[in-house]
Each structure stands twice: as structure tokens, then as C-alpha cells.
PDB file of C-alpha atoms in Angstrom:
ATOM      1  CA  UNK A   1     113.446  82.258 121.444  1.00 53.00           C
ATOM      2  CA  UNK A   2     114.796  83.513 118.146  1.00 57.00           C
ATOM      3  CA  UNK A   3     116.970  81.436 115.843  1.00 55.00           C
ATOM      4  CA  UNK A   4     118.957  84.087 114.014  1.00 46.00           C
ATOM      5  CA  UNK A   5     120.595  82.081 111.220  1.00 46.00           C
ATOM      6  CA  UNK A   6     119.221  83.052 107.820  1.00 47.00           C
ATOM      7  CA  UNK A   7     116.765  80.657 106.206  1.00 48.00           C
ATOM      8  CA  UNK A   8     114.918  77.470 106.964  1.00 51.00           C
ATOM      9  CA  UNK A   9     115.712  74.073 105.565  1.00 54.00           C
ATOM     10  CA  UNK A  10     115.327  73.895 101.791  1.00 56.00           C
ATOM     11  CA  UNK A  11     112.694  71.652 100.192  1.00 54.00           C
ATOM     12  CA  UNK A  12     110.560  71.942 103.294  1.00 76.00           C
ATOM     13  CA  UNK A  13     106.853  72.049 103.861  1.00 88.00           C
ATOM     14  CA  UNK A  14     105.534  75.140 105.559  1.00 92.00           C
ATOM     15  CA  UNK A  15     102.179  75.468 107.259  1.00 95.00           C
ATOM     16  CA  UNK A  16     100.012  78.571 107.349  1.00 95.00           C
ATOM     17  CA  UNK A  17      97.061  79.443 109.505  1.00 96.00           C
ATOM     18  CA  UNK A  18      94.922  82.464 110.329  1.00 96.00           C
ATOM     19  CA  UNK A  19      94.750  83.854 113.870  1.00 96.00           C
ATOM     20  CA  UNK A  20      91.977  86.202 115.016  1.00 96.00           C
ATOM     21  CA  UNK A  21      93.122  89.176 117.083  1.00 97.00           C
ATOM     22  CA  UNK A  22      91.505  92.346 118.389  1.00 97.00           C
ATOM     23  CA  UNK A  23      93.331  94.248 115.627  1.00 96.00           C
ATOM     24  CA  UNK A  24      92.131  91.948 112.866  1.00 95.00           C
ATOM     25  CA  UNK A  25      93.201  88.612 111.484  1.00 95.00           C
ATOM     26  CA  UNK A  26      96.853  87.671 111.247  1.00 96.00           C
ATOM     27  CA  UNK A  27      98.484  85.037 109.066  1.00 95.00           C
ATOM     28  CA  UNK A  28     101.219  82.873 110.538  1.00 96.00           C
ATOM     29  CA  UNK A  29     103.569  80.528 108.651  1.00 95.00           C
ATOM     30  CA  UNK A  30     105.878  77.999 110.273  1.00 94.00           C
ATOM     31  CA  UNK A  31     107.789  74.825 109.717  1.00 91.00           C
ATOM     32  CA  UNK A  32     107.659  72.136 112.408  1.00 91.00           C
ATOM     33  CA  UNK A  33     109.921  74.139 114.741  1.00 92.00           C
ATOM     34  CA  UNK A  34     109.856  77.873 114.009  1.00 93.00           C
ATOM     35  CA  UNK A  35     107.490  80.664 113.066  1.00 95.00           C
ATOM     36  CA  UNK A  36     108.959  82.470 110.054  1.00 93.00           C
ATOM     37  CA  UNK A  37     106.067  84.794 109.124  1.00 94.00           C
ATOM     38  CA  UNK A  38     103.397  86.644 111.142  1.00 96.00           C
ATOM     39  CA  UNK A  39     101.586  89.597 109.620  1.00 95.00           C
ATOM     40  CA  UNK A  40      98.188  91.216 109.651  1.00 94.00           C
ATOM     41  CA  UNK A  41      95.975  89.861 106.902  1.00 89.00           C
ATOM     42  CA  UNK A  42      95.323  92.862 104.728  1.00 81.00           C
ATOM     43  CA  UNK A  43      94.379  91.314 101.386  1.00 55.00           C
ATOM     44  CA  UNK A  44      96.124  93.824  99.147  1.00 51.00           C
ATOM     45  CA  UNK A  45      99.345  93.600 101.176  1.00 61.00           C
ATOM     46  CA  UNK A  46      99.502  89.790 101.068  1.00 68.00           C
ATOM     47  CA  UNK A  47      99.716  89.574  97.294  1.00 61.00           C
ATOM     48  CA  UNK A  48     102.757  87.559  96.349  1.00 81.00           C
ATOM     49  CA  UNK A  49     104.239  87.216  99.856  1.00 83.00           C
ATOM     50  CA  UNK A  50     103.514  83.502 100.117  1.00 85.00           C
ATOM     51  CA  UNK A  51     104.807  82.840  96.614  1.00 85.00           C
ATOM     52  CA  UNK A  52     108.036  84.699  97.461  1.00 84.00           C
ATOM     53  CA  UNK A  53     108.375  82.703 100.680  1.00 84.00           C
ATOM     54  CA  UNK A  54     107.867  79.424  98.824  1.00 85.00           C
ATOM     55  CA  UNK A  55     110.395  80.393  96.155  1.00 84.00           C
ATOM     56  CA  UNK A  56     112.987  81.663  98.647  1.00 81.00           C
ATOM     57  CA  UNK A  57     112.828  78.432 100.647  1.00 81.00           C
ATOM     58  CA  UNK A  58     111.993  76.047  97.822  1.00 83.00           C
ATOM     59  CA  UNK A  59     109.034  75.051  99.969  1.00 86.00           C
ATOM     60  CA  UNK A  60     105.342  74.384  99.622  1.00 89.00           C
ATOM     61  CA  UNK A  61     102.849  76.115 101.939  1.00 91.00           C
ATOM     62  CA  UNK A  62      99.806  74.174 103.121  1.00 93.00           C
ATOM     63  CA  UNK A  63      97.024  75.184 105.506  1.00 94.00           C
ATOM     64  CA  UNK A  64      97.002  73.605 108.932  1.00 96.00           C
ATOM     65  CA  UNK A  65      98.407  73.750 112.444  1.00 97.00           C
ATOM     66  CA  UNK A  66     101.849  73.152 113.933  1.00 96.00           C
ATOM     67  CA  UNK A  67     103.171  73.421 117.475  1.00 97.00           C
ATOM     68  CA  UNK A  68     104.774  76.819 116.701  1.00 97.00           C
ATOM     69  CA  UNK A  69     101.480  78.105 115.243  1.00 98.00           C
ATOM     70  CA  UNK A  70      99.556  76.917 118.290  1.00 98.00           C
ATOM     71  CA  UNK A  71     102.180  78.491 120.556  1.00 98.00           C
ATOM     72  CA  UNK A  72     102.174  81.911 118.848  1.00 98.00           C
ATOM     73  CA  UNK A  73      98.353  81.932 118.764  1.00 98.00           C
ATOM     74  CA  UNK A  74      98.263  81.286 122.521  1.00 98.00           C
ATOM     75  CA  UNK A  75     100.913  83.939 123.167  1.00 98.00           C
ATOM     76  CA  UNK A  76      99.144  86.529 120.995  1.00 98.00           C
ATOM     77  CA  UNK A  77      95.946  85.941 122.962  1.00 98.00           C
ATOM     78  CA  UNK A  78      97.844  86.512 126.216  1.00 98.00           C
ATOM     79  CA  UNK A  79      99.611  89.563 124.745  1.00 98.00           C
ATOM     80  CA  UNK A  80      96.346  91.168 123.631  1.00 98.00           C
ATOM     81  CA  UNK A  81      94.793  90.397 127.034  1.00 97.00           C
ATOM     82  CA  UNK A  82      97.695  92.314 128.629  1.00 97.00           C
ATOM     83  CA  UNK A  83      99.165  89.195 130.238  1.00 97.00           C
ATOM     84  CA  UNK A  84     102.311  88.621 128.157  1.00 97.00           C
ATOM     85  CA  UNK A  85     105.312  90.875 127.665  1.00 97.00           C
ATOM     86  CA  UNK A  86     107.894  88.456 126.241  1.00 95.00           C
ATOM     87  CA  UNK A  87     107.257  85.959 123.446  1.00 96.00           C
ATOM     88  CA  UNK A  88     108.815  82.489 123.825  1.00 96.00           C
ATOM     89  CA  UNK A  89     107.619  80.829 120.598  1.00 96.00           C
ATOM     90  CA  UNK A  90     110.659  79.840 118.522  1.00 95.00           C
ATOM     91  CA  UNK A  91     111.083  82.355 115.690  1.00 95.00           C
ATOM     92  CA  UNK A  92     113.258  82.283 112.601  1.00 91.00           C
ATOM     93  CA  UNK A  93     113.106  85.551 110.675  1.00 92.00           C
ATOM     94  CA  UNK A  94     114.177  85.380 107.051  1.00 90.00           C
ATOM     95  CA  UNK A  95     116.356  88.181 105.767  1.00 90.00           C
ATOM     96  CA  UNK A  96     119.788  89.432 104.873  1.00 92.00           C
ATOM     97  CA  UNK A  97     122.564  89.417 107.484  1.00 92.00           C
ATOM     98  CA  UNK A  98     122.020  93.173 108.002  1.00 95.00           C
ATOM     99  CA  UNK A  99     118.268  92.714 108.475  1.00 95.00           C
ATOM    100  CA  UNK A 100     118.858  89.865 110.922  1.00 94.00           C
ATOM    101  CA  UNK A 101     121.241  92.107 112.908  1.00 95.00           C
ATOM    102  CA  UNK A 102     118.650  94.900 113.026  1.00 96.00           C
ATOM    103  CA  UNK A 103     115.866  92.518 114.075  1.00 96.00           C
ATOM    104  CA  UNK A 104     118.064  90.947 116.748  1.00 94.00           C
ATOM    105  CA  UNK A 105     118.573  94.369 118.334  1.00 95.00           C
ATOM    106  CA  UNK A 106     114.933  95.241 117.753  1.00 94.00           C
ATOM    107  CA  UNK A 107     113.913  92.201 119.784  1.00 94.00           C
ATOM    108  CA  UNK A 108     115.802  93.681 122.758  1.00 95.00           C
ATOM    109  CA  UNK A 109     113.615  96.797 122.986  1.00 97.00           C
ATOM    110  CA  UNK A 110     111.715  96.262 126.251  1.00 97.00           C
ATOM    111  CA  UNK A 111     107.947  95.949 126.414  1.00 98.00           C
ATOM    112  CA  UNK A 112     106.170  99.322 126.680  1.00 97.00           C
ATOM    113  CA  UNK A 113     109.260 101.270 125.643  1.00 97.00           C
ATOM    114  CA  UNK A 114     110.052 102.924 122.354  1.00 96.00           C
ATOM    115  CA  UNK A 115     113.311 103.676 120.610  1.00 96.00           C
ATOM    116  CA  UNK A 116     114.116 105.827 117.623  1.00 96.00           C
ATOM    117  CA  UNK A 117     115.468 104.602 114.319  1.00 94.00           C
ATOM    118  CA  UNK A 118     118.614 106.583 115.146  1.00 95.00           C
ATOM    119  CA  UNK A 119     119.082 104.887 118.528  1.00 95.00           C
ATOM    120  CA  UNK A 120     118.492 101.532 116.877  1.00 95.00           C
ATOM    121  CA  UNK A 121     121.234 102.358 114.323  1.00 96.00           C
ATOM    122  CA  UNK A 122     123.554 103.306 117.181  1.00 96.00           C
ATOM    123  CA  UNK A 123     122.752 100.014 118.948  1.00 94.00           C
ATOM    124  CA  UNK A 124     124.009  98.019 115.965  1.00 95.00           C
ATOM    125  CA  UNK A 125     127.186 100.108 115.823  1.00 95.00           C
ATOM    126  CA  UNK A 126     126.266 102.067 112.698  1.00 94.00           C
ATOM    127  CA  UNK A 127     124.941 105.453 113.888  1.00 94.00           C
ATOM    128  CA  UNK A 128     124.521 106.971 110.423  1.00 95.00           C
ATOM    129  CA  UNK A 129     122.558 104.046 108.981  1.00 95.00           C
ATOM    130  CA  UNK A 130     119.184 104.992 110.472  1.00 92.00           C
ATOM    131  CA  UNK A 131     117.512 104.971 107.041  1.00 93.00           C
ATOM    132  CA  UNK A 132     118.816 101.467 106.341  1.00 96.00           C
ATOM    133  CA  UNK A 133     117.618 100.445 109.816  1.00 95.00           C
ATOM    134  CA  UNK A 134     114.170 101.892 109.095  1.00 93.00           C
ATOM    135  CA  UNK A 135     114.123  99.975 105.817  1.00 94.00           C
ATOM    136  CA  UNK A 136     115.096  96.734 107.587  1.00 96.00           C
ATOM    137  CA  UNK A 137     112.358  97.306 110.158  1.00 95.00           C
ATOM    138  CA  UNK A 138     109.912  97.639 107.283  1.00 92.00           C
ATOM    139  CA  UNK A 139     110.925  94.188 106.035  1.00 93.00           C
ATOM    140  CA  UNK A 140     110.273  92.508 109.385  1.00 95.00           C
ATOM    141  CA  UNK A 141     107.777  89.739 108.648  1.00 93.00           C
ATOM    142  CA  UNK A 142     107.186  88.642 112.237  1.00 96.00           C
ATOM    143  CA  UNK A 143     104.958  91.403 113.584  1.00 97.00           C
ATOM    144  CA  UNK A 144     104.518  92.008 117.328  1.00 98.00           C
ATOM    145  CA  UNK A 145     106.829  89.152 118.437  1.00 97.00           C
ATOM    146  CA  UNK A 146     109.729  91.047 116.822  1.00 97.00           C
ATOM    147  CA  UNK A 147     108.457  94.435 117.973  1.00 97.00           C
ATOM    148  CA  UNK A 148     109.084  96.865 115.112  1.00 96.00           C
ATOM    149  CA  UNK A 149     106.048  98.800 116.396  1.00 97.00           C
ATOM    150  CA  UNK A 150     108.270 100.076 119.246  1.00 97.00           C
ATOM    151  CA  UNK A 151     110.463 102.149 116.896  1.00 96.00           C
ATOM    152  CA  UNK A 152     109.443 105.786 116.336  1.00 95.00           C
ATOM    153  CA  UNK A 153     110.827 108.828 114.557  1.00 93.00           C
ATOM    154  CA  UNK A 154     113.386 111.073 116.283  1.00 90.00           C
ATOM    155  CA  UNK A 155     110.913 113.981 116.176  1.00 92.00           C
ATOM    156  CA  UNK A 156     108.446 112.004 118.293  1.00 85.00           C
ATOM    157  CA  UNK A 157     106.097 111.136 115.434  1.00 92.00           C
ATOM    158  CA  UNK A 158     104.982 107.546 115.395  1.00 92.00           C
ATOM    159  CA  UNK A 159     106.407 106.772 111.935  1.00 89.00           C
ATOM    160  CA  UNK A 160     105.247 104.033 109.603  1.00 89.00           C
ATOM    161  CA  UNK A 161     104.203 100.469 110.281  1.00 92.00           C
ATOM    162  CA  UNK A 162     103.486  97.607 107.894  1.00 88.00           C
ATOM    163  CA  UNK A 163     100.262  96.823 109.729  1.00 91.00           C
ATOM    164  CA  UNK A 164      99.144 100.442 109.524  1.00 92.00           C
ATOM    165  CA  UNK A 165      99.834 103.464 111.708  1.00 95.00           C
ATOM    166  CA  UNK A 166      96.546 103.052 113.626  1.00 95.00           C
ATOM    167  CA  UNK A 167      97.596  99.549 114.683  1.00 96.00           C
ATOM    168  CA  UNK A 168     101.051 100.805 115.670  1.00 97.00           C
ATOM    169  CA  UNK A 169      99.495 103.500 117.874  1.00 97.00           C
ATOM    170  CA  UNK A 170      97.144 100.915 119.415  1.00 98.00           C
ATOM    171  CA  UNK A 171     100.045  98.520 120.154  1.00 98.00           C
ATOM    172  CA  UNK A 172     102.152 101.258 121.788  1.00 97.00           C
ATOM    173  CA  UNK A 173      99.172 102.454 123.859  1.00 97.00           C
ATOM    174  CA  UNK A 174      98.230  98.861 124.778  1.00 98.00           C
ATOM    175  CA  UNK A 175     101.724  98.138 126.078  1.00 98.00           C
ATOM    176  CA  UNK A 176     101.811 101.396 128.033  1.00 97.00           C
ATOM    177  CA  UNK A 177      98.444 100.563 129.673  1.00 97.00           C
ATOM    178  CA  UNK A 178      99.623  97.079 130.647  1.00 97.00           C
ATOM    179  CA  UNK A 179     103.200  97.785 131.679  1.00 92.00           C
TER     180      UNK A 179
END
């Protein structure tokens, strides 16, 4: 379930936790209802992301567990075991209205299928905005559950991925093996 409105409640407390996966550790951040951040923990890439999240939401991040964190951890385990194709943990991505629109359509790309940035731009009704769509995909901060890894270049090349191209290839291959 994805709650598409922009932002969480202001002056809130957010909780972060680390989840072990076969592709390396991931960091998840949630409030009491929604996951708003899920990315691979690559030390140099994390710099400043939590501070920006705290500032954007006027929130304080503490370590711990919440029901959404427990839910996404369970679902990621099932996903990586090849036993889950559709995430149900409540998600609330944080972004501009355009980014939210792109991510909403991105979440509709079926498991084990890929789309191009161009086809994603067409799906949102803006066929010439494929570069802006690619940029919005790059700002997705809820990896795997909002499946930006399923978007590839028009020429068939895999394209970029915030978690690294090797992880993107692994995720695409994993879904194809378990479809």
C-alpha cells in the first residue's frame, strides 16, 4: 500500500533500523505507520541523507523498530527468497508532485518485467520527459518496494541504479528466475 500524499506529519519522530539482505545491508526509516526510506547502506552514499530527512520533516530519527520496519524486513526476506512479488507494507515516498507521479506509475511495473524510461514517460502522459523521469527515478528513496530497478534504457542497456548497477542486474535476474 502506498500513501501518495507528499510528506509525513511535521514534528514527528522517525525510527531507523538496519536490515540484512543477500545484496548487503539496507537502512529503513519509518514513522509509526509508513516506511519513508529504504536504501542500501553504502557508507559514502548515506552522508547527509538522514539529516536532510530530519530537516525536511522537522523530525528526529532514533534507532529502533516499528511495525512498518518489521513488516518491510519480513517482506524483503520473502522477496529475496523468491516468495514475494508484491509489497504490502504501507509506504509514503517523499518527493515533489512530479516525483510522486513518476513513482506511482513506477510501482505499477509488474514483477519480473522491465520498462524503459521513455515508456515510463509515456505512461505519465509526458512522452518527451524521459530525462526528467529518469531523474525522478534516481531520487526514489524506497528501493525494491518501489521498483526503480525495473526501468532500463531504450537501447537495452541496464542503465543506472542508486544501489549500483551490479545490484540492479541481480534484482532483474532474480525476478526473472522467480517469475
